[in-house]
CSV table of C-alpha atoms in Angstrom, one decimal:
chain,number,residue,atom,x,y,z
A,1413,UNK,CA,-23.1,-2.4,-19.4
A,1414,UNK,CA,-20.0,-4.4,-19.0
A,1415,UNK,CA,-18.0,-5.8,-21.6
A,1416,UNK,CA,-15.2,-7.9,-21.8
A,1417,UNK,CA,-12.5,-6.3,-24.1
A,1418,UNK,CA,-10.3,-8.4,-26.2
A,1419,UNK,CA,-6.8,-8.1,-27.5
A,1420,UNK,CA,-6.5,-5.2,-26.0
A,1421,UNK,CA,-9.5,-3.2,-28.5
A,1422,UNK,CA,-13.0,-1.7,-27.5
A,1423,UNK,CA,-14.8,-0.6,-30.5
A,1424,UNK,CA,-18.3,1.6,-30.1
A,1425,UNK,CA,-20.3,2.6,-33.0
A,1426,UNK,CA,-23.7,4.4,-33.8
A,1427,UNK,CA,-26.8,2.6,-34.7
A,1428,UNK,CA,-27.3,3.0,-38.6
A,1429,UNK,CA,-30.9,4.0,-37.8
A,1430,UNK,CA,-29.4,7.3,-36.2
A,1431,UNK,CA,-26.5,7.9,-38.5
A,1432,UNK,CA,-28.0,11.1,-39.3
A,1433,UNK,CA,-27.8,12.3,-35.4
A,1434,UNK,CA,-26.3,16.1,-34.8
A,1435,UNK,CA,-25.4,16.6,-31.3
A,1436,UNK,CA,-22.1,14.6,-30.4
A,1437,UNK,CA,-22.6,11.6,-28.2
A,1438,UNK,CA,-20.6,11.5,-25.2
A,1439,UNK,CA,-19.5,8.0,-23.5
A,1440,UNK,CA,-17.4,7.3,-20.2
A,1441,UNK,CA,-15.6,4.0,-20.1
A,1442,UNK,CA,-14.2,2.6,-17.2
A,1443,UNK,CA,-11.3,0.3,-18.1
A,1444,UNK,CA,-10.6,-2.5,-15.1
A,1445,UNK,CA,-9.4,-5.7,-14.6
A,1446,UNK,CA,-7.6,-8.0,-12.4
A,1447,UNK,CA,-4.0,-6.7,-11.1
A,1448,UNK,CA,-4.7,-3.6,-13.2
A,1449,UNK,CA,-5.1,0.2,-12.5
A,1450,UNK,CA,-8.8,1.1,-12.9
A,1451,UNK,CA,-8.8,4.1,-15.8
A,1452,UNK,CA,-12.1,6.1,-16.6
A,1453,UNK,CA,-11.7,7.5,-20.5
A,1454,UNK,CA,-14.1,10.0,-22.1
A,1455,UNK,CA,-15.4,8.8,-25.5
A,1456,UNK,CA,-17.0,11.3,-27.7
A,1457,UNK,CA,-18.6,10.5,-31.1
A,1458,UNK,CA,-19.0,13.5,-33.3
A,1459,UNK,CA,-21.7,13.1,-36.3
A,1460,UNK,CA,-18.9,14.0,-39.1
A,1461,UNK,CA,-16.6,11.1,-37.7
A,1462,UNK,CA,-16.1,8.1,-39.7
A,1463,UNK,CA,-13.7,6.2,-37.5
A,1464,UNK,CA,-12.0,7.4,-34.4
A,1465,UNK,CA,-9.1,5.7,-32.4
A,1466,UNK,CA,-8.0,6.7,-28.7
A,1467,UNK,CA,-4.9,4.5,-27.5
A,1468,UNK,CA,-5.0,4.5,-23.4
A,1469,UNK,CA,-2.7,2.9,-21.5
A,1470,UNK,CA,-3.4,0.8,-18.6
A,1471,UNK,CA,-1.1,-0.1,-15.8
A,1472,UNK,CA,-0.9,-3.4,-14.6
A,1473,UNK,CA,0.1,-2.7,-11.0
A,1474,UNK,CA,3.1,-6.1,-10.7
A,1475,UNK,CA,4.7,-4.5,-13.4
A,1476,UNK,CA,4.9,-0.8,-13.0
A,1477,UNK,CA,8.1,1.1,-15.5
A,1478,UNK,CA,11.0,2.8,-13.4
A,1479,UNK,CA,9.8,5.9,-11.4
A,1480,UNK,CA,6.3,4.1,-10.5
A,1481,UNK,CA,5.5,2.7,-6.7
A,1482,UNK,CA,2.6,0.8,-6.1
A,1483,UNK,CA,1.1,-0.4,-2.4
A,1484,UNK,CA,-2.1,-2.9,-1.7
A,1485,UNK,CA,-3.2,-3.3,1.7
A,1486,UNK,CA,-5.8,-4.4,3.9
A,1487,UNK,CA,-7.4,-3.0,7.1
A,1488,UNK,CA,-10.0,-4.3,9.0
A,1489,UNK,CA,-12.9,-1.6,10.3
A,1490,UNK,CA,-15.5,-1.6,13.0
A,1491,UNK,CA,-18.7,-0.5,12.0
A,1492,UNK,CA,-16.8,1.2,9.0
A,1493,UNK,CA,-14.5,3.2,11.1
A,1494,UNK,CA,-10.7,2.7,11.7
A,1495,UNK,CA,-10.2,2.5,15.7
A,1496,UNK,CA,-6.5,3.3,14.9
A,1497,UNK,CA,-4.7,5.8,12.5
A,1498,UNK,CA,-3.6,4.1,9.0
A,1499,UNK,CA,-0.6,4.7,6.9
A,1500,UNK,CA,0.1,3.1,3.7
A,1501,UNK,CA,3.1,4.1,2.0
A,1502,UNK,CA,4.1,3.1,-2.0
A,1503,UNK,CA,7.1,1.3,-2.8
A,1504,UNK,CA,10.2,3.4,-3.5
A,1505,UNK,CA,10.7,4.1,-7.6
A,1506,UNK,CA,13.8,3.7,-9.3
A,1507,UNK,CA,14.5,6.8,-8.8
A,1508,UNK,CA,14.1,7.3,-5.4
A,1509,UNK,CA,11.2,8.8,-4.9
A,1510,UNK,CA,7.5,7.8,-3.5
A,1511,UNK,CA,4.2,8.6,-1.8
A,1512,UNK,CA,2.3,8.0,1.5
A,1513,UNK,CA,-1.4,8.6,2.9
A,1514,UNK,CA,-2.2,9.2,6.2
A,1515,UNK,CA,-5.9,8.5,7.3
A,1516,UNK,CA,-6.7,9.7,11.0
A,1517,UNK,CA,-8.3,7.4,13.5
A,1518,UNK,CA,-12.0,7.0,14.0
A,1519,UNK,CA,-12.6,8.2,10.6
A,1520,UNK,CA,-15.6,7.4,8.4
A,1521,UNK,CA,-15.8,6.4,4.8
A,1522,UNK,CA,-18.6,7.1,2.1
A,1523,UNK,CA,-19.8,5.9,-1.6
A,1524,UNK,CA,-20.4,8.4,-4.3
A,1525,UNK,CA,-23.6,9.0,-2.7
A,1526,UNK,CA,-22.0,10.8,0.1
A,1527,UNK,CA,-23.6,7.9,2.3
A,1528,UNK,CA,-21.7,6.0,4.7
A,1529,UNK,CA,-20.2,2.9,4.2
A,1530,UNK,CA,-21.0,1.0,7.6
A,1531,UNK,CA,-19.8,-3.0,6.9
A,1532,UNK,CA,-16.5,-5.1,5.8
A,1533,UNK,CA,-12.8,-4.2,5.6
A,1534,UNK,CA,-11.0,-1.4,3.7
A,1535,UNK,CA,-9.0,-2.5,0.9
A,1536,UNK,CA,-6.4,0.3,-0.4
A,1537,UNK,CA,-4.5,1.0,-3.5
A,1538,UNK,CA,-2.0,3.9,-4.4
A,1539,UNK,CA,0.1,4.3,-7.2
A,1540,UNK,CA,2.7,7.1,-7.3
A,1541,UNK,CA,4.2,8.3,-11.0
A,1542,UNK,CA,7.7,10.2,-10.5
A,1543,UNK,CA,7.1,13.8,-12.9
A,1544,UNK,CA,10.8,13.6,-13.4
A,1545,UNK,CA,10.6,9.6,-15.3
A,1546,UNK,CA,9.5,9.5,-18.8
A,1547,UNK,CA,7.9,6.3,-18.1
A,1548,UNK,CA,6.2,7.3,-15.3
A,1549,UNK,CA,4.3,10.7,-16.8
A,1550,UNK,CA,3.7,8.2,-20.1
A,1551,UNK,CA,1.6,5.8,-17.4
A,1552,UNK,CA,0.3,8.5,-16.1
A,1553,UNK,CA,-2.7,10.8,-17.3
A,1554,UNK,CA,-1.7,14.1,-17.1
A,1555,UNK,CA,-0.3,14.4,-20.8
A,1556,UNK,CA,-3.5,13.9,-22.6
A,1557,UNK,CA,-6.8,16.1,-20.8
A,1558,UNK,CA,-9.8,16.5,-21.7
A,1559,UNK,CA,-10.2,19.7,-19.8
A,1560,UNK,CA,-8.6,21.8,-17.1
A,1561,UNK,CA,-10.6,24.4,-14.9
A,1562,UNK,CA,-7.8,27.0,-13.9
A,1563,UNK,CA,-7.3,28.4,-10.2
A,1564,UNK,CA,-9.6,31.6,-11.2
A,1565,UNK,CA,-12.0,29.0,-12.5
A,1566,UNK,CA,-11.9,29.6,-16.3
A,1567,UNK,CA,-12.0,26.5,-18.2
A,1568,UNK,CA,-9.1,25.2,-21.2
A,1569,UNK,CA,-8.9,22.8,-23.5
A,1570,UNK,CA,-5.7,24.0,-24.8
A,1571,UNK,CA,-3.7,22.6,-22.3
A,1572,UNK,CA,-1.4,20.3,-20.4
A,1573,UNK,CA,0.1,19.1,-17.1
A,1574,UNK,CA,3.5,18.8,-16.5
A,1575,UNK,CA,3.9,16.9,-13.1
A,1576,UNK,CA,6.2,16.9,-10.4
A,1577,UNK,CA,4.6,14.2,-9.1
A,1578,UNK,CA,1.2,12.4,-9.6
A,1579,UNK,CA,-1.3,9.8,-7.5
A,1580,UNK,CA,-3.8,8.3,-7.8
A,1581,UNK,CA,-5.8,6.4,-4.6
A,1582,UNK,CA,-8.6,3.8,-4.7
A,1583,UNK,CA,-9.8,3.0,-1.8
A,1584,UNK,CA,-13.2,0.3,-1.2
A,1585,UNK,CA,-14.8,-0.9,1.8
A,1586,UNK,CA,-16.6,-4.2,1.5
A,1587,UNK,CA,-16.0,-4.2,-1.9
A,1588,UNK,CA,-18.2,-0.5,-2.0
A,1589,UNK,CA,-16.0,3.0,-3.6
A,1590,UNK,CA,-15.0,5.2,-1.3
A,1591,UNK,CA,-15.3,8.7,-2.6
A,1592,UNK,CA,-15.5,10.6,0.5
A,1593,UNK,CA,-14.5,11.2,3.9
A,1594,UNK,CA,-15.9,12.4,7.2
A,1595,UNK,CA,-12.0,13.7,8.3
A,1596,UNK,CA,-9.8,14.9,5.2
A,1597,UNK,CA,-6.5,12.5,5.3
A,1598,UNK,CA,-3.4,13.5,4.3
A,1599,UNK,CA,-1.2,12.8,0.9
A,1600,UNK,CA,2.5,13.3,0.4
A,1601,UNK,CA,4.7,12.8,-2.1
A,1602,UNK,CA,8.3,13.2,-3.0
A,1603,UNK,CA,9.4,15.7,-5.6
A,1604,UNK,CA,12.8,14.8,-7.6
A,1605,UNK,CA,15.4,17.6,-7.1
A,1606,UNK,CA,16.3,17.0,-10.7
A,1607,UNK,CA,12.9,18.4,-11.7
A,1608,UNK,CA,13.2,22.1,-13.1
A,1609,UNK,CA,11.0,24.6,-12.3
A,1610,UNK,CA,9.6,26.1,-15.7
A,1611,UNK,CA,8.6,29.2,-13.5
A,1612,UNK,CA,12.0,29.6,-12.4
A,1613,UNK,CA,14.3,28.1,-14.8
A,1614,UNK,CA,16.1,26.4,-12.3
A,1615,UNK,CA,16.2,22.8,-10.5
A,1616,UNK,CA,12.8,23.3,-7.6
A,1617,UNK,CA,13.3,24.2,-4.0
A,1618,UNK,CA,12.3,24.3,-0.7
A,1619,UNK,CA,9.2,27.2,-1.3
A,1620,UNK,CA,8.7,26.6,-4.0
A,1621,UNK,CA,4.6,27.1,-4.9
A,1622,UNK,CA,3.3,24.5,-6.6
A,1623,UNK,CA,-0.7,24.1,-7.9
A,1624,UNK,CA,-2.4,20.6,-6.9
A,1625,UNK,CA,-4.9,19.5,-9.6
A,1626,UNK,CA,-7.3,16.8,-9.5
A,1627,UNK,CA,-9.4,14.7,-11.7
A,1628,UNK,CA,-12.0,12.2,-11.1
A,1629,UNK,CA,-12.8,10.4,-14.8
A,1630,UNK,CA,-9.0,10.7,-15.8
A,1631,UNK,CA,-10.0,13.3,-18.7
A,1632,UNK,CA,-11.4,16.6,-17.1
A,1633,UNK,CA,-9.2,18.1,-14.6
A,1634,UNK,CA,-9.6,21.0,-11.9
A,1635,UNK,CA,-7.3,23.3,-9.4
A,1636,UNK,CA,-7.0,22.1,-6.2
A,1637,UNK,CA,-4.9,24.1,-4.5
A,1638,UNK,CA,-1.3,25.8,-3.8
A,1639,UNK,CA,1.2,24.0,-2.1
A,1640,UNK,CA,4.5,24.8,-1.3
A,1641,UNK,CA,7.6,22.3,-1.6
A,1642,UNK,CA,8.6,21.3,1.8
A,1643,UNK,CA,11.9,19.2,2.9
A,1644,UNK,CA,11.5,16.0,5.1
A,1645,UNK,CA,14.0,13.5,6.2
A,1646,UNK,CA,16.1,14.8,3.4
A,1647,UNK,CA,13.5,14.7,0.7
A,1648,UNK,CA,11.4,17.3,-1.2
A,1649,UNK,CA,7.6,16.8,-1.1
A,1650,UNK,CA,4.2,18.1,-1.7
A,1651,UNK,CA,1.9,17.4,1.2
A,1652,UNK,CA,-1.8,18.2,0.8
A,1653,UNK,CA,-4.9,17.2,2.7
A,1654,UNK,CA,-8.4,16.5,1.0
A,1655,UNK,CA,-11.8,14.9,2.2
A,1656,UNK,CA,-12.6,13.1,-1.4
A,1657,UNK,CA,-10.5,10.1,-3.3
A,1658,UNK,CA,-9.6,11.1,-6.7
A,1659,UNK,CA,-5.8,11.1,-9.1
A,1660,UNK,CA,-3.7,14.0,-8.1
A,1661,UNK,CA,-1.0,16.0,-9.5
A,1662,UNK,CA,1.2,18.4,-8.3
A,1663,UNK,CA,1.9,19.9,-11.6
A,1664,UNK,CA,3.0,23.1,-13.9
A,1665,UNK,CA,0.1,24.5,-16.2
A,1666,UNK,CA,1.6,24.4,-20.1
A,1667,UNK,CA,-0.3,26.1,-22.7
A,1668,UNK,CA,-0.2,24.4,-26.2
A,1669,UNK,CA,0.6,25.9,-29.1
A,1670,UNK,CA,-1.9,26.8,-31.2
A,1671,UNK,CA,-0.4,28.7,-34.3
A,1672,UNK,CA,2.5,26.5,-34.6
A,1673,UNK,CA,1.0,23.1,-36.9
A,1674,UNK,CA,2.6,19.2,-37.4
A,1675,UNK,CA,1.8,18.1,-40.8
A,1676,UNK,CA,1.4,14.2,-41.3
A,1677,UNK,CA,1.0,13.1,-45.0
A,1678,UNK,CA,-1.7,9.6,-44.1
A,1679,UNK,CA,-2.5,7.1,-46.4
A,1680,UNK,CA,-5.8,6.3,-47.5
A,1681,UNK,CA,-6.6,2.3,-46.8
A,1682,UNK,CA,-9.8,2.3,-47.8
A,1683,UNK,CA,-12.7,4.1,-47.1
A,1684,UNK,CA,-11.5,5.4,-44.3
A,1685,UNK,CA,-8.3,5.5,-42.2
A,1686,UNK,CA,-6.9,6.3,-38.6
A,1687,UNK,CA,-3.7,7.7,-37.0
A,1688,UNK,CA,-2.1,8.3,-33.3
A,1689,UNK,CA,0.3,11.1,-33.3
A,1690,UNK,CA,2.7,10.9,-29.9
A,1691,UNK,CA,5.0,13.8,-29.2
A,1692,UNK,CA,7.7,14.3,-26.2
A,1693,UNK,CA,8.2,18.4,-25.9
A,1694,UNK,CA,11.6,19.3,-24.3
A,1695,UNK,CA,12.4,22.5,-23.0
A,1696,UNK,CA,16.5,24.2,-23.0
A,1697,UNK,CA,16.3,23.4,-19.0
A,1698,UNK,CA,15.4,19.4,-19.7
A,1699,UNK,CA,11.9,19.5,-18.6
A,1700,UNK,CA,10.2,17.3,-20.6
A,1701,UNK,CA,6.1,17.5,-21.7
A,1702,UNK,CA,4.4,13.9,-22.6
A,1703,UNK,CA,1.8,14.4,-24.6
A,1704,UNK,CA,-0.3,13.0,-27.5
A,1705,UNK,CA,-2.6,14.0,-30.2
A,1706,UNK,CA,-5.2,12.4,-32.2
A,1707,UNK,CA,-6.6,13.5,-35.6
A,1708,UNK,CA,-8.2,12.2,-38.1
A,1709,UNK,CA,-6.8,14.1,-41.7
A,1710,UNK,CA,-3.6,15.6,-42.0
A,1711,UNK,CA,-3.3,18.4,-39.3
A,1712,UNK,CA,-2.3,18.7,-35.7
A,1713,UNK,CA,-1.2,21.1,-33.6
């Protein structure tokens, strides 16, 4: 179903006829709109919640913060292949930094399906987010995850991101998703030498080994791969190649706590109440942690 969401709000609730259901019901929202970033969000609904409320933020793509670049373009296709290679390349960020994808020639493109996608132009979007901006990693999704499957494929909960540098690609050809490709294409993007290396303790480097993660519904994330950082025309970047469209992040695993507690004293207003808890973590180095927390009650970690 498609709904139009106004003021900025989406409410979901359970039918009264089934208030008494015991299994959790789980929901995935996508969240789209003209001259915005398309954001999938995972909705669960618990049977001991009374009300729930998850704040997401949305970019709109003509108005990115510092340390985010944006590119939209258009190439026409033959038969849904490109007779010539394409590069599209995001605008530089305030601070400096910025991403490019390289598709090979004569590739094809696919839907979900993993069926081809023979008929009408390709229409591209890529939006880089600079780890090292504060703005950036808050537009970005890597602060607030679902899930994370590790590199020895062990699943977490208790955990989050901290990116060097994150993209996310959309790609459509006659107005159909690409998901998937017949040749893998090539991502790059620039690292900020300020960025410190929680690893090492120090600002990152050329050889440095980095792990790629990626996520498809902007909640549940998975390891990629190792990458090391590379320098190129007097930049550090992160250059991987994959054959499926998806948000990237080149990005340090971080462990939350889970001993150490935040208490909030809430009011009650009413029968029932809500609260957002946002939290910044800085390390002694300066590397920073965007993250956020929602509870209902009084405790979180």
């Amino acid at each position: 179903d498609t709904i139009d969401i106004v003021d900025g709000i989406a409410a979901f609730a359970v039918n009264p006829s089934y208030r008494d259901f015991s299994n959790p019901i789980d929901l995935q929202v996508k969240i789209y709109g003209d001259d915005y970033l398309t954001k999938k969000v995972s909705v669960t609904i618990n049977p001991d919640d009374f009300t729930t409320e998850i704040n997401e933020t949305v970019l709109k793509v003509s108005d990115v913060p510092g340390g985010v670049g944006v590119k939209q373009q258009t190439e026409s296709l033959s038969g849904g292949s490109n007779s010539n290679a394409i590069s599209i390349s995001t605008d530089t960020s305030t601070d400096g930094t910025s991403a490019d994808i390289n598709i090979p020639a004569d590739n094809g493109f696919k839907d979900a399906n993993g069926n081809d996608i023979t008929s009408g132009d390709l229409s591209l979007q890529v939006v880089y987010f600079d780890g090292s901006n504060i703005n950036a990693s808050r537009a970005s999704n890597t602060g607030n995850i679902g899930s994370l499957v590790d590199e020895n494929g062990n699943t977490t909960t208790n955990v989050v991101l901290a990116p060097l540098a994150t993209v996310d690609v959309n790609m459509f050809v006659g107005g159909v998703e690409v998901k998937e490709f017949d040749t893998p294409i090539e991502i790059i993007m620039d690292v900020n030498e300020d960025m410190i290396n929680p690893n090492t303790g120090v600002k990152v480097a050329v050889g440095d080994e980095i792990n790629i993660y990626s996520t498809s519904d902007d909640a549940n994330w998975a390891y990629l791969g190792k990458e090391n950082i590379k320098s190129s025309g007097g930049n550090l970047i992160i250059s991987f190649t994959t054959d499926h469209l998806s948000t990237f992040s080149a990005a340090f695993k971080v462990d939350t706590c889970t001993d150490g507690k935040a208490t909030l004293t809430l009011p009650n207003n009413g029968e029932g109440f809500a609260a957002v808890y946002f939290g910044t973590f800085i390390t002694n180095e300066g590397a920073f942690y965007p993250t956020v927390g929602v509870k209902i009650g009084s405790q979180l970690s």
